[in-house]
Coordinates of C-alpha atoms in Angstrom, one line a residue:
I7 CA -27.2 -63.9 97.3
P8 CA -27.0 -60.3 95.9
A9 CA -25.7 -59.0 99.2
L10 CA -23.0 -61.6 99.2
A11 CA -22.0 -60.8 95.6
F12 CA -21.6 -57.1 96.4
A13 CA -19.8 -57.8 99.7
Q14 CA -17.1 -59.6 97.7
V15 CA -16.2 -56.5 95.6
E16 CA -13.2 -54.7 96.9
E17 CA -12.2 -51.3 95.5
T18 CA -8.6 -50.4 95.6
Q19 CA -7.7 -46.8 96.1
S20 CA -4.1 -47.0 94.8
G21 CA -4.0 -43.9 92.7
K22 CA -3.1 -45.9 89.6
V23 CA -4.7 -45.0 86.3
S24 CA -6.4 -47.7 84.2
L25 CA -8.5 -47.8 81.1
G26 CA -12.3 -48.0 81.5
S27 CA -14.7 -49.9 79.4
D28 CA -16.6 -47.1 77.8
T29 CA -16.3 -43.4 76.8
K30 CA -18.0 -42.1 80.0
N31 CA -15.4 -44.0 82.1
F32 CA -12.5 -43.8 79.7
F33 CA -9.9 -43.5 82.5
I34 CA -10.4 -44.9 86.1
K35 CA -8.4 -43.4 88.9
N36 CA -9.2 -44.1 92.6
G37 CA -12.5 -45.8 91.6
E38 CA -13.7 -42.7 89.8
G39 CA -14.4 -42.6 86.0
F40 CA -13.2 -39.8 83.8
K41 CA -13.8 -39.0 80.1
L42 CA -10.9 -38.6 77.7
N43 CA -11.3 -34.8 77.6
Q44 CA -10.8 -34.8 81.5
Y45 CA -7.3 -36.1 81.2
K46 CA -5.8 -33.1 83.0
E47 CA -7.7 -34.2 86.1
V48 CA -6.3 -37.7 85.9
F49 CA -2.6 -37.2 84.9
T50 CA 0.1 -35.4 86.7
N51 CA 3.1 -36.5 84.8
Q52 CA 3.9 -33.9 82.0
E53 CA 5.2 -36.5 79.6
A54 CA 2.0 -38.6 80.1
I55 CA -0.1 -35.4 79.4
D56 CA 1.9 -34.9 76.2
R57 CA 1.2 -38.4 75.1
I58 CA -2.6 -38.0 75.7
R59 CA -2.5 -34.8 73.6
R60 CA -0.8 -36.7 70.8
A61 CA -3.4 -39.5 71.1
R62 CA -6.2 -37.0 70.9
T63 CA -4.7 -35.5 67.8
N64 CA -4.3 -38.9 66.2
K65 CA -7.9 -39.7 67.1
T66 CA -9.2 -36.5 65.5
F67 CA -7.4 -37.1 62.2
A68 CA -8.2 -40.8 62.2
S69 CA -11.9 -40.1 62.8
I70 CA -12.0 -37.5 59.9
L71 CA -10.3 -40.0 57.5
T72 CA -12.5 -42.9 58.6
Y73 CA -15.8 -41.0 58.2
T74 CA -14.7 -39.4 54.9
G75 CA -13.6 -42.8 53.5
S76 CA -16.7 -44.6 54.7
F77 CA -18.8 -42.0 53.0
G78 CA -16.9 -42.5 49.8
I79 CA -17.3 -46.2 50.0
G80 CA -21.1 -46.0 50.6
F81 CA -21.6 -43.2 48.0
G82 CA -19.5 -44.9 45.4
I83 CA -21.2 -48.3 45.8
G84 CA -24.6 -46.7 45.8
Y85 CA -23.8 -44.7 42.7
A86 CA -22.4 -47.7 40.8
L87 CA -25.4 -49.9 41.6
S88 CA -28.0 -47.2 40.9
V89 CA -26.9 -46.4 37.3
K90 CA -29.8 -47.3 35.0
D91 CA -29.3 -49.3 31.9
T92 CA -30.4 -46.9 29.2
K93 CA -30.4 -49.6 26.5
K94 CA -33.3 -51.3 28.2
E95 CA -35.0 -48.0 28.9
Y96 CA -34.8 -46.5 25.4
G97 CA -34.4 -49.6 23.2
Y98 CA -31.1 -48.6 21.6
S99 CA -27.5 -48.8 22.6
G100 CA -26.4 -45.2 22.0
F101 CA -25.7 -44.6 25.7
E102 CA -23.9 -47.9 26.6
N103 CA -20.4 -46.3 27.0
R104 CA -21.9 -43.6 29.3
D105 CA -23.4 -46.3 31.5
K106 CA -20.1 -48.1 31.8
K107 CA -18.3 -44.9 32.7
D108 CA -20.9 -44.0 35.3
R109 CA -20.5 -47.4 36.9
Q110 CA -16.7 -47.2 36.7
T111 CA -16.9 -43.7 38.3
G112 CA -18.9 -45.2 41.2
W113 CA -16.4 -48.0 41.8
I114 CA -13.5 -45.6 41.6
I115 CA -15.1 -43.4 44.2
A116 CA -15.6 -46.5 46.4
G117 CA -12.0 -47.5 45.9
V118 CA -10.7 -44.1 46.8
G119 CA -12.9 -44.2 49.9
A120 CA -11.5 -47.5 50.9
G121 CA -8.0 -46.2 50.4
I122 CA -8.7 -43.1 52.6
T123 CA -10.2 -45.4 55.3
L124 CA -7.1 -47.6 55.2
T125 CA -4.8 -44.6 55.7
S126 CA -6.6 -44.1 59.1
I127 CA -5.3 -47.4 60.5
P128 CA -1.8 -46.1 61.5
L129 CA -3.4 -43.1 63.2
W130 CA -5.8 -45.4 65.2
S131 CA -2.8 -47.5 66.1
G132 CA -0.9 -44.5 67.3
Y133 CA -3.9 -43.3 69.3
I134 CA -4.0 -46.6 71.2
K135 CA -0.2 -46.7 71.6
N136 CA -0.1 -43.2 73.0
I137 CA -2.9 -43.8 75.5
N138 CA -1.3 -47.0 76.8
K139 CA 2.1 -45.3 77.0
A140 CA 0.6 -42.4 79.0
I141 CA -1.0 -44.7 81.5
E142 CA 2.3 -46.6 81.9
L143 CA 4.2 -43.2 82.4
E144 CA 1.6 -42.1 85.0
N145 CA 1.7 -45.4 86.9
G146 CA 5.5 -45.6 86.7
V147 CA 5.6 -48.8 84.7
I148 CA 8.0 -48.2 81.9
E149 CA 9.6 -51.0 79.9
E150 CA 12.2 -49.9 77.3
P151 CA 11.4 -51.4 74.0
T152 CA 14.1 -53.6 72.6
T153 CA 13.0 -53.5 69.0
Q154 CA 11.5 -50.8 66.8
L155 CA 10.1 -50.7 63.3
K156 CA 10.3 -47.2 61.7
L157 CA 9.2 -45.7 58.5
N158 CA 11.9 -43.4 57.2
V159 CA 11.4 -40.6 54.7
N160 CA 14.4 -38.6 53.6
G161 CA 16.0 -37.1 50.5
N162 CA 17.0 -40.6 49.2
G163 CA 13.4 -41.9 49.3
I164 CA 11.2 -44.0 51.6
G165 CA 12.3 -47.0 53.6
M166 CA 11.6 -49.1 56.6
A167 CA 14.2 -49.5 59.4
Y168 CA 14.0 -52.4 62.0
Q169 CA 16.2 -51.6 65.0
F170 CA 17.0 -54.1 67.7

């Protein structure tokens, strides 16, 4: 039975690039797996290479923001929950306001960490979009988008534009 199962597998040597399932085989071309940092061996189209470079930049900044924000969330929650109640410890309430401020500081740190983590979402989205676009460019499968949603920042302020 195992021999029959492996006999049914057919590998296509089409020269097309596809996404792999893990970091070791991030790109697959001609049945061979490549890591993300080996993109120059996989892609020949200059526009696709530029897209991969943009994707790697997005991934770097998104990772930094995600790890920083996650640390802030963990540290803030840990700090807020670890503040001792000095009223119970010393038998008087002279330090009650300090305890509240310490807890609030912890929750503020956690909130800032959550905000930082949320700002990484558009970067992760751009990373995925640029990887997929690079693969489409390399394989010659390009579909022109019919609609676009853009964030505009100019001298008049910030706004969103939906183009169709």
